[in-house]
């Protein structure tokens, strides 16, 4: 043995620290040997002992990072997401032969020794000293598990990972100190199970369950002897013994494991020889994770769910806490997404605008009264390839989206609601010529906008006088400029705020200026869908929600944010707006979007130079907003090829309207038709018709 050979104490200390840290020191302590017995190691050992004893008593093991599953409202899997592909399983779900293989190759005396194997330490020291290199280590499985915990704690911080893997004296002291604690608090079988769940097996697989599925497409409980031996051999060097990229070395290592298993009696010599004669047979299940794997265009909604978790205070008080929750994973996230509605929406946006078109169709669907987002999609595929994007155009930049779109005349119902709340009646009439100077007005901060510039209608023949219903149906700009001035910019902006519009999609301040009524601010389809859901819900606004429940790996639930429904305008105001918007789809600019078998209400929007066209509308059951815009280099939609057709003149009713109509019809197919609540408008109109 190495202890009988004559070497200077300093040389022994150097080799001990280099090869095994303070294993002998800790081994002596673990075995109850008095500290002076190792005094020949000198001052270095004394300092090591002091460092050892100064460490905190409690070894904290973090929850292991696992895969999370995101489900739709019917329980169907949308996507599996993870930082590390791992599924933590109990010991009885691991094949006994897997447990035996790992012990025999990594630490065959695991069940006989404590935290430190003195025989192993001395044997390794002797072999390393004889070879002049680190030919054999002395770490037990418990020590290796502790090191893996430090790596797990480092997470995605590569600098911290490298530090956790460094074989320094301080690191070895930590490993030894906490290995001793673990051996005193956990049964051996549990330590082994923990090790098999935490360790890295290569090919992005963490833990034995992920490894079994990755290499053989089986569960860990079903591993055969040759399969278990292969996985056990990989642990020492996942890159060197990767059977996918280095089959020859992987087989050699597997056969070494089988030989050791026979040597230690876990299997017979005959079983070992039979397994050694078996070629490696892989059945690779390539990792498919993340929102990019979602079907039916659900990738954008999946991405939105991710942003909800890392931004909503319900999932943690700080951004760090929320990111840690997402990174640890193991979550079962159930969402509001309706697979039927999503399928209908995706079919609609992709049929009315092709993936290869410069223009994209974008749409969100929300359930009035609950705030539930039931569908979300766009004609661009989710991804990083050609004609793909990971920017969710349904939402703003703070939720992984874009800069939004000017909403055009879909904003006018908000102005109408503010006016009605202030006491203006629907029979309010204005001359509304084709063109006129912008009326003077001021915002809530007292900034004044004197009469200046021109506002005009879309057609020279569109001249007044008009009352509010007719002006809404024909989308008369000069009417709504005067209505906005009489209502007051301040009150209009307050109504917008109450309806969830507090800033532009890019995070900049909402521009409270005269052109507010014409939809000059850049907003999102989700915001506008929710505004119109409020009209459908008789003036009760509900914040949009995407998640219904989140369950942690231990079975406990994470509280999720509720819709926070509250009244923001009177039911009379909302129902009056509904009545006017019924007229838009019955006889106005939105007629091409109108449904034939159920009540529907909505509003068109076309921005300057027809760069964007909108349709936002609702039935009693669903509200949605669709926009079509050139997202590559915003330009006039007129003359572009969109959905296989060359657009002559782009309007909200004729281009975005059919996107909305087909989505709603498909989403509600087979459901009974509800009735929108209406009021009596000037001239006696207002009966609930189709």
XYZ file of C-alpha atoms in Angstrom:
690
model
C 0.000 0.000 0.000
C 1.131 3.558 -0.602
C 1.336 4.342 3.114
C 4.232 1.853 3.536
C 6.419 3.481 0.927
C 9.111 5.947 2.020
C 8.300 9.409 0.713
C 8.822 12.862 2.181
C 5.675 14.155 3.988
C 5.501 17.138 1.669
C 5.400 14.891 -1.363
C 2.609 12.851 0.201
C 0.623 15.993 0.970
C 1.034 17.285 -2.585
C -0.173 14.037 -4.123
C -3.022 13.741 -1.646
C -4.363 17.203 -2.355
C -3.783 16.913 -6.076
C -5.461 13.572 -6.565
C -7.985 13.338 -3.775
C -8.303 16.682 -2.039
C -8.776 15.964 1.651
C -10.356 12.533 1.222
C -8.029 10.941 3.759
C -8.753 13.689 6.264
C -12.500 13.437 5.869
C -12.322 9.671 5.782
C -10.591 9.685 9.090
C -13.190 11.988 10.537
C -16.014 9.895 9.095
C -14.461 6.776 10.598
C -14.065 8.421 13.998
C -10.253 8.564 13.894
C -8.793 11.340 15.991
C -7.565 14.345 14.025
C -3.983 14.069 15.386
C -3.727 10.693 13.645
C -3.439 12.517 10.354
C -1.177 15.187 11.701
C 1.651 14.035 9.446
C -0.132 15.885 6.669
C 1.031 19.113 8.256
C -0.408 22.618 8.176
C -2.352 21.987 4.935
C -4.480 19.367 6.626
C -5.031 21.662 9.613
C -6.300 24.421 7.355
C -8.429 21.934 5.475
C -9.963 20.720 8.719
C -10.722 24.284 9.787
C -12.383 24.961 6.425
C -14.245 21.680 6.741
C -15.660 22.532 10.154
C -16.583 26.103 9.185
C -19.040 25.053 6.457
C -22.800 25.405 7.163
C -24.359 22.340 8.734
C -27.318 22.138 6.362
C -26.818 20.901 2.802
C -29.538 22.402 0.643
C -30.425 20.487 -2.492
C -32.326 22.520 -5.078
C -35.383 21.103 -6.835
C -34.068 19.412 -9.955
C -34.662 21.123 -13.259
C -37.233 19.096 -15.181
C -39.397 19.327 -18.257
C -42.692 21.205 -18.002
C -45.811 20.393 -19.984
C -48.210 22.994 -21.374
C -51.752 21.764 -22.029
C -54.758 23.199 -23.850
C -58.191 23.584 -22.295
C -59.139 20.014 -23.272
C -56.035 18.514 -21.681
C -54.152 18.020 -24.935
C -50.398 18.599 -24.906
C -49.341 21.832 -26.601
C -45.609 21.516 -25.936
C -42.960 20.202 -23.579
C -40.477 22.865 -22.500
C -37.341 22.663 -20.419
C -33.947 24.062 -19.641
C -32.808 20.487 -18.964
C -34.517 17.392 -20.301
C -35.203 15.495 -17.105
C -38.075 13.581 -15.567
C -37.560 12.809 -11.884
C -38.797 9.332 -10.995
C -38.910 7.318 -7.732
C -36.514 4.470 -7.119
C -39.078 1.760 -7.863
C -39.363 3.132 -11.408
C -35.680 2.405 -12.092
C -34.752 -1.105 -13.243
C -32.747 -2.910 -10.511
C -30.160 -3.853 -13.103
C -29.582 -0.141 -13.764
C -28.920 0.513 -10.097
C -26.552 -2.455 -9.888
C -24.659 -1.454 -13.035
C -24.008 2.065 -11.783
C -22.844 0.935 -8.351
C -20.546 -1.743 -9.750
C -18.763 0.599 -12.164
C -18.676 3.756 -10.073
C -18.537 2.664 -6.420
C -18.791 -1.092 -5.847
C -18.501 -0.728 -2.053
C -21.250 1.896 -1.940
C -23.384 -0.136 0.473
C -20.442 -1.047 2.747
C -18.708 2.276 3.387
C -19.812 5.655 4.691
C -19.531 8.988 2.922
C -15.863 8.296 2.216
C -14.430 4.909 1.259
C -11.057 4.723 3.020
C -10.103 1.587 1.102
C -10.938 3.313 -2.145
C -9.031 6.440 -1.138
C -5.892 4.555 -0.236
C -6.164 2.292 -3.266
C -6.517 5.297 -5.557
C -3.662 7.125 -3.843
C -1.431 4.091 -4.245
C -2.282 3.621 -7.924
C -1.962 7.304 -8.743
C 1.361 7.593 -6.937
C 2.703 4.580 -8.770
C 1.629 5.894 -12.169
C 2.570 9.508 -11.563
C -0.825 10.617 -12.842
C -4.475 10.617 -11.839
C -5.298 7.085 -12.948
C -8.026 6.479 -10.406
C -10.263 8.673 -8.286
C -11.430 8.125 -4.757
C -14.818 9.823 -4.775
C -17.840 7.816 -3.643
C -21.238 8.003 -5.312
C -22.380 10.218 -2.456
C -19.548 12.670 -3.111
C -20.295 12.584 -6.837
C -23.934 13.314 -6.083
C -22.956 16.353 -4.030
C -20.825 17.643 -6.915
C -23.787 17.182 -9.269
C -25.919 19.240 -6.900
C -23.420 22.096 -7.121
C -23.570 21.869 -10.930
C -27.368 21.871 -10.819
C -27.364 24.951 -8.609
C -25.206 26.740 -11.187
C -28.028 26.396 -13.724
C -27.315 28.094 -17.041
C -24.433 30.160 -15.664
C -21.495 28.536 -17.483
C -18.950 30.267 -15.274
C -20.659 28.879 -12.187
C -20.875 25.413 -13.787
C -17.130 25.354 -14.463
C -16.458 26.504 -10.919
C -18.656 23.700 -9.551
C -16.672 21.163 -11.590
C -13.199 22.415 -10.618
C -11.219 19.955 -8.538
C -9.976 22.479 -5.987
C -9.212 21.890 -2.336
C -12.117 24.094 -1.279
C -14.526 22.286 -3.561
C -13.406 18.855 -2.343
C -13.853 20.005 1.244
C -17.425 21.004 0.472
C -18.163 17.731 -1.266
C -16.789 15.731 1.644
C -18.533 17.765 4.331
C -21.941 17.397 2.751
C -21.465 13.803 1.701
C -21.005 12.952 5.373
C -24.196 14.822 6.235
C -26.164 13.046 3.495
C -24.991 9.626 4.647
C -26.304 10.482 8.110
C -29.700 11.710 6.924
C -30.651 9.665 3.861
C -30.807 5.910 3.222
C -28.312 4.576 0.705
C -31.069 3.626 -1.725
C -32.367 7.200 -1.744
C -28.906 8.648 -2.348
C -28.517 6.298 -5.307
C -31.949 7.257 -6.648
C -31.097 10.949 -6.285
C -27.842 10.378 -8.151
C -29.576 8.587 -11.015
C -32.074 11.439 -11.309
C -29.536 14.248 -11.318
C -26.567 13.029 -13.341
C -25.937 13.874 -17.007
C -26.007 11.059 -19.566
C -25.135 13.074 -22.677
C -27.279 13.953 -25.704
C -29.132 16.597 -23.623
C -30.486 13.888 -21.285
C -30.363 14.541 -17.554
C -31.359 11.696 -15.266
C -31.870 8.048 -16.091
C -35.460 8.360 -17.296
C -34.587 10.922 -19.966
C -31.516 8.886 -20.905
C -33.520 5.664 -21.312
C -35.999 7.470 -23.523
C -33.298 9.270 -25.510
C -31.120 6.260 -26.374
C -33.605 3.380 -26.350
C -37.122 4.911 -26.380
C -38.045 2.988 -23.222
C -38.727 3.940 -19.619
C -36.002 3.485 -17.022
C -37.961 0.664 -15.373
C -37.793 -1.343 -18.613
C -34.047 -1.158 -19.282
C -32.373 -4.430 -20.233
C -28.968 -5.535 -18.942
C -26.989 -4.346 -22.014
C -28.896 -1.056 -22.044
C -28.337 -0.425 -18.342
C -24.631 -1.227 -18.656
C -24.294 1.226 -21.545
C -25.927 4.041 -19.575
C -23.882 3.309 -16.467
C -20.711 3.510 -18.539
C -21.634 6.854 -20.066
C -21.679 8.645 -16.698
C -17.883 8.829 -16.385
C -17.546 10.810 -19.629
C -20.784 11.517 -21.536
C -18.926 12.957 -24.514
C -16.261 10.246 -24.799
C -18.684 7.351 -24.399
C -21.556 8.810 -26.405
C -22.898 5.791 -28.374
C -24.336 8.091 -31.038
C -21.016 9.668 -31.979
C -18.506 7.115 -30.661
C -20.038 3.644 -30.816
C -16.716 1.758 -30.536
C -15.622 3.372 -27.269
C -19.171 3.215 -25.935
C -19.248 -0.565 -26.465
C -15.852 -1.012 -24.846
C -17.026 0.928 -21.833
C -20.315 -1.012 -21.703
C -18.445 -4.305 -21.776
C -16.206 -3.103 -18.949
C -19.325 -2.431 -16.885
C -20.646 -5.915 -17.653
C -17.343 -7.476 -16.629
C -17.397 -5.569 -13.334
C -20.988 -6.647 -12.686
C -19.963 -10.283 -13.084
C -16.865 -9.726 -10.907
C -18.975 -8.310 -8.058
C -21.714 -10.924 -8.370
C -24.573 -8.775 -9.675
C -24.807 -11.027 -12.727
C -23.274 -14.356 -13.685
C -20.285 -14.728 -15.960
C -22.577 -16.330 -18.529
C -24.949 -13.366 -18.444
C -22.025 -11.008 -18.873
C -20.667 -12.905 -21.864
C -24.063 -13.057 -23.504
C -24.570 -9.300 -23.040
C -21.030 -8.549 -24.246
C -21.831 -10.460 -27.424
C -24.863 -8.276 -28.003
C -24.259 -5.315 -30.330
C -25.393 -1.871 -29.212
C -28.918 -1.340 -30.478
C -30.024 2.263 -30.198
C -33.517 3.545 -30.814
C -32.954 7.270 -30.568
C -35.783 9.584 -29.581
C -34.431 12.962 -30.549
C -35.275 15.727 -28.109
C -38.268 17.679 -29.314
C -39.053 20.444 -26.935
C -40.047 24.052 -26.799
C -42.794 26.035 -28.406
C -41.451 25.250 -31.865
C -42.874 21.726 -31.526
C -46.448 22.976 -31.053
C -48.987 22.209 -33.773
C -51.859 24.248 -35.258
C -49.880 27.463 -34.889
C -49.965 27.120 -31.098
C -46.288 28.075 -30.835
C -47.138 31.755 -30.424
C -49.608 31.046 -27.620
C -47.039 28.736 -26.016
C -44.504 31.567 -26.132
C -47.079 33.889 -24.581
C -47.587 31.418 -21.714
C -43.838 31.436 -21.107
C -43.844 35.230 -20.879
C -46.819 35.170 -18.504
C -44.936 32.892 -16.104
C -41.765 35.009 -16.087
C -43.560 38.383 -15.835
C -46.676 37.811 -13.705
C -46.012 38.482 -9.983
C -48.362 35.586 -9.193
C -45.469 33.282 -10.084
C -42.877 35.026 -7.931
C -42.250 38.400 -6.353
C -39.129 39.081 -8.386
C -38.034 38.412 -11.943
C -35.325 36.118 -10.561
C -37.851 34.025 -8.636
C -40.122 33.713 -11.654
C -37.284 32.717 -13.967
C -36.121 30.161 -11.415
C -39.623 28.636 -11.327
C -39.629 28.335 -15.118
C -36.071 26.978 -15.267
C -36.661 24.356 -12.562
C -39.651 23.195 -14.557
C -41.568 20.073 -13.648
C -44.704 22.175 -14.051
C -48.049 21.029 -15.383
C -49.436 24.187 -16.981
C -53.085 24.084 -18.019
C -54.258 26.877 -20.277
C -57.348 28.474 -21.771
C -56.567 27.555 -25.385
C -59.474 25.840 -27.154
C -58.106 23.345 -29.712
C -61.258 23.720 -31.817
C -61.054 27.512 -31.880
C -57.296 27.401 -32.486
C -57.710 25.076 -35.448
C -60.352 27.336 -36.973
C -58.244 30.460 -36.434
C -55.118 28.875 -37.870
C -56.934 27.623 -40.940
C -58.367 31.087 -41.483
C -55.169 33.135 -41.131
C -53.148 30.745 -43.291
C -55.770 30.548 -46.035
C -56.255 34.302 -46.289
C -52.519 35.076 -46.164
C -49.800 32.656 -47.188
C -46.622 32.154 -45.190
C -44.566 33.418 -48.105
C -46.600 36.628 -48.562
C -45.078 39.923 -47.497
C -48.308 40.570 -45.607
C -49.293 38.553 -42.552
C -52.706 37.875 -41.039
C -52.798 37.992 -37.237
C -55.687 37.273 -34.879
C -56.649 36.679 -31.238
C -59.901 35.272 -29.848
C -61.139 36.020 -26.315
C -64.157 34.741 -24.398
C -66.380 37.607 -23.150
C -67.031 37.480 -19.430
C -63.987 35.389 -18.522
C -61.018 37.020 -20.254
C -59.903 33.587 -21.457
C -57.705 33.646 -24.546
C -59.129 30.759 -26.552
C -57.053 31.127 -29.721
C -54.054 33.073 -30.971
C -52.148 32.805 -34.221
C -50.729 34.324 -37.355
C -49.985 33.261 -40.897
C -46.227 33.193 -40.310
C -44.962 29.896 -38.889
C -43.339 29.902 -35.458
C -39.589 29.404 -35.787
C -36.326 30.860 -37.030
C -36.331 29.607 -40.618
C -37.341 31.281 -43.846
C -40.820 32.828 -43.665
C -40.891 32.094 -39.942
C -40.714 34.262 -36.849
C -40.674 33.930 -33.071
C -42.201 37.405 -32.686
C -45.800 37.035 -31.537
C -47.567 39.813 -33.434
C -50.670 39.419 -31.250
C -48.964 41.052 -28.271
C -46.524 43.812 -27.388
C -42.789 43.668 -26.885
C -43.077 43.108 -23.135
C -44.715 39.739 -23.844
C -42.452 38.612 -26.654
C -44.307 40.432 -29.388
C -43.840 43.270 -31.803
C -44.444 46.983 -31.999
C -48.142 46.613 -32.765
C -50.183 48.212 -35.541
C -52.138 51.456 -35.908
C -55.716 50.326 -35.302
C -57.510 52.642 -37.688
C -61.234 53.053 -37.166
C -61.549 50.043 -34.841
C -60.753 52.632 -32.149
C -63.931 54.650 -32.866
C -66.216 52.553 -30.629
C -64.001 53.535 -27.694
C -64.642 57.199 -28.502
C -68.353 56.462 -28.788
C -68.357 54.710 -25.403
C -66.619 57.685 -23.752
C -69.152 60.063 -25.298
C -72.143 57.964 -24.221
C -70.766 57.703 -20.685
C -70.510 61.478 -20.581
C -74.176 61.869 -21.528
C -74.044 62.266 -25.291
C -76.948 60.498 -26.972
C -76.758 58.391 -30.152
C -78.829 60.982 -32.031
C -76.018 63.529 -31.689
C -75.612 64.952 -35.189
C -72.715 66.782 -36.854
C -72.421 68.289 -40.344
C -69.447 65.983 -41.048
C -68.234 67.324 -44.393
C -65.726 65.391 -46.488
C -62.883 67.511 -45.110
C -62.518 69.922 -42.198
C -59.884 71.337 -39.819
C -59.239 69.274 -36.688
C -61.287 70.826 -33.833
C -59.382 72.301 -30.889
C -59.005 69.982 -27.881
C -56.776 69.310 -24.868
C -55.541 66.248 -22.965
C -55.594 65.381 -19.256
C -52.289 67.192 -18.654
C -53.648 70.454 -20.053
C -51.747 70.212 -23.333
C -53.807 71.993 -25.954
C -54.179 71.192 -29.631
C -55.601 74.205 -31.436
C -57.698 73.916 -34.536
C -55.126 72.837 -37.056
C -54.549 70.500 -39.980
C -57.185 68.617 -41.960
C -59.194 65.510 -41.221
C -61.102 63.954 -44.099
C -63.286 60.973 -44.915
C -62.363 58.022 -47.116
C -64.601 59.185 -49.951
C -65.507 62.622 -51.268
C -69.124 61.466 -51.451
C -69.172 60.653 -47.746
C -70.694 63.859 -46.365
C -73.130 64.610 -43.563
C -74.992 65.383 -41.588
C -74.752 62.092 -39.654
C -75.969 60.786 -36.319
C -73.757 58.437 -34.323
C -75.144 55.086 -35.660
C -74.832 56.111 -39.298
C -71.402 57.637 -38.714
C -70.290 54.364 -37.088
C -71.705 52.244 -39.927
C -69.991 54.373 -42.593
C -66.878 55.072 -40.476
C -67.084 58.839 -40.919
C -63.803 60.413 -39.760
C -65.049 64.007 -39.625
C -67.955 62.972 -37.418
C -65.702 61.251 -34.881
C -63.233 64.127 -34.855
C -66.038 66.390 -33.652
C -67.377 63.768 -31.237
C -63.897 63.374 -29.737
C -63.523 67.139 -29.317
C -66.877 67.487 -27.557
C -66.211 64.463 -25.352
C -62.688 65.593 -24.533
C -59.398 63.882 -25.268
C -58.958 63.286 -21.563
C -62.175 61.293 -21.204
C -61.457 59.320 -24.360
C -57.997 58.364 -23.073
C -59.440 57.402 -19.688
C -61.919 55.093 -21.405
C -59.077 53.529 -23.373
C -57.128 53.025 -20.145
C -60.135 51.403 -18.486
C -60.323 49.004 -21.437
C -56.728 47.882 -20.908
C -55.019 50.276 -23.333
C -52.441 52.108 -21.241
C -49.443 52.262 -23.572
C -48.412 51.406 -27.102
C -47.306 47.895 -27.990
C -43.637 48.875 -28.006
C -43.887 50.169 -24.442
C -43.984 53.835 -25.336
C -46.523 56.256 -23.924
C -50.009 56.291 -25.418
C -50.232 59.306 -27.720
C -53.257 61.276 -26.548
C -53.601 63.540 -29.576
C -56.504 64.442 -31.892
C -55.748 61.510 -34.234
C -56.442 59.154 -31.304
C -59.973 58.656 -32.633
C -58.581 57.477 -35.984
C -56.486 54.749 -34.333
C -53.066 56.358 -34.690
C -51.562 54.436 -31.746
C -49.823 51.102 -32.289
C -51.852 48.457 -30.461
C -52.236 44.675 -30.643
C -54.924 42.205 -31.723
C -55.144 40.789 -28.187
C -55.803 44.241 -26.739
C -58.469 45.040 -29.316
C -60.125 41.639 -28.961
C -60.405 42.290 -25.246
C -61.879 45.767 -25.816
C -64.622 44.282 -27.963
C -65.168 41.463 -25.464
C -66.039 44.204 -22.968
C -68.789 45.500 -25.237
C -70.109 41.955 -25.596
C -69.982 41.570 -21.807
C -72.234 44.608 -21.184
C -69.414 46.885 -20.099
C -67.566 44.524 -17.760
C -63.869 44.370 -18.587
C -61.826 41.252 -17.785
C -58.067 41.188 -18.012
C -56.935 38.557 -20.517
C -55.836 35.248 -18.988
C -54.015 32.331 -20.579
C -53.370 29.996 -17.625
C -56.000 28.233 -15.529
C -53.744 26.197 -13.230
C -50.114 25.333 -12.567
C -49.045 22.272 -10.599
C -45.525 21.829 -9.216
C -43.640 18.507 -9.227
C -44.645 17.878 -5.606
C -48.337 18.181 -6.486
C -48.849 21.608 -4.946
C -50.548 24.337 -6.944
C -49.104 27.709 -7.856
C -51.712 30.476 -7.492
C -52.531 31.954 -10.883
C -53.868 35.401 -11.708
C -57.596 35.722 -12.179
C -59.365 37.747 -14.854
C -60.196 40.629 -12.476
C -63.522 41.404 -14.116
C -64.968 44.802 -13.266
C -67.437 47.288 -14.716
C -65.802 50.055 -16.768
C -68.914 51.468 -18.436
C -72.621 51.105 -17.925
C -74.426 48.177 -19.489
C -76.579 50.728 -21.346
C -73.484 52.278 -22.937
C -72.019 48.910 -23.926
C -75.287 47.647 -25.364
C -75.759 50.870 -27.312
C -72.304 50.414 -28.835
C -73.277 46.830 -29.638
C -76.401 47.999 -31.399
C -74.404 50.408 -33.543
C -71.811 47.737 -34.344
C -74.601 45.379 -35.408
C -75.419 47.980 -38.007
C -71.804 47.989 -39.202
C -71.961 44.310 -40.190
C -75.562 44.450 -41.405
C -75.408 47.475 -43.677
C -72.060 49.205 -43.187
C -68.386 48.743 -43.956
C -68.254 45.431 -42.126
C -70.932 43.672 -44.143
C -68.448 41.211 -45.770
C -67.566 39.981 -42.284
C -71.128 39.481 -41.057
C -72.289 36.032 -39.984
C -75.436 34.531 -41.463
C -76.438 32.153 -38.679
C -75.866 34.169 -35.505
C -75.732 37.717 -34.148
C -72.448 39.493 -34.754
C -71.189 43.023 -34.266
C -67.943 44.652 -35.234
C -65.950 47.467 -36.736
C -63.583 47.836 -39.652
C -60.332 49.748 -39.679
C -58.088 50.901 -42.520
C -54.988 52.958 -41.819
C -53.281 55.637 -43.906
C -52.198 54.384 -47.313
C -53.872 51.030 -46.514
C -50.763 49.714 -44.759
C -52.937 47.892 -42.219
C -56.527 46.701 -42.326
C -58.482 45.492 -39.307
C -61.705 43.883 -38.299
C -62.646 43.598 -34.638
C -65.949 42.107 -33.609
C -67.892 39.690 -31.457
C -70.792 37.371 -30.932
C -72.227 36.669 -27.471
C -69.758 33.783 -27.201
C -66.503 35.078 -28.686
C -64.699 38.322 -29.420
C -61.779 38.647 -31.784
C -59.586 41.093 -33.642
C -57.836 40.404 -36.934
C -55.262 42.551 -38.694
C -53.518 42.148 -42.034
C -50.295 44.074 -42.497
C -47.102 43.964 -44.493
C -44.680 42.955 -41.751
C -41.516 42.812 -43.850
C -41.294 46.475 -44.856
C -44.666 48.102 -44.168
C -46.132 49.376 -47.408
C -49.490 49.794 -49.078
C -51.418 46.528 -49.283
C -53.026 47.660 -52.517
C -51.662 45.633 -55.424
C -49.979 43.004 -53.234
C -50.554 39.281 -53.654
C -52.133 38.088 -50.407
C -53.543 34.602 -50.000
C -53.203 33.905 -53.680
C -55.162 36.965 -54.781
C -53.980 40.334 -56.002
C -55.546 43.004 -53.825
C -57.083 45.875 -55.779
C -57.945 48.166 -52.884
C -57.485 46.970 -49.325
C -60.251 47.587 -46.793
C -60.835 46.209 -43.334
C -64.182 44.734 -44.286
C -63.001 42.916 -47.396
C -59.507 41.754 -46.324
C -59.441 41.400 -42.533
C -63.197 40.823 -42.239
C -63.176 37.363 -43.862
C -60.284 36.307 -41.595
C -62.432 37.161 -38.587
C -65.589 35.625 -40.069
C -64.044 32.255 -40.929
C -62.322 31.990 -37.555
C -65.499 32.707 -35.620
C -67.644 30.394 -37.752
C -65.233 27.501 -37.290
C -64.726 28.114 -33.595
C -68.472 28.210 -32.901
C -69.577 25.508 -35.334
C -72.220 23.319 -33.724
C -72.816 25.650 -30.784
C -76.228 27.246 -30.211
C -76.395 30.865 -31.332
C -76.833 33.436 -28.602
C -78.447 36.860 -28.939
C -76.708 40.192 -28.517
C -78.455 42.665 -26.243
C -79.483 45.832 -28.083
C -81.003 49.219 -27.355
C -83.269 51.495 -29.343
C -81.399 53.894 -31.593
C -82.644 57.063 -33.335
C -85.287 56.231 -35.898
C -86.484 53.212 -33.904
C -83.713 50.825 -35.035
C -82.161 48.406 -32.613
C -84.161 45.208 -32.694
C -81.862 42.239 -32.426
C -81.655 40.998 -35.963
C -79.185 38.932 -37.865
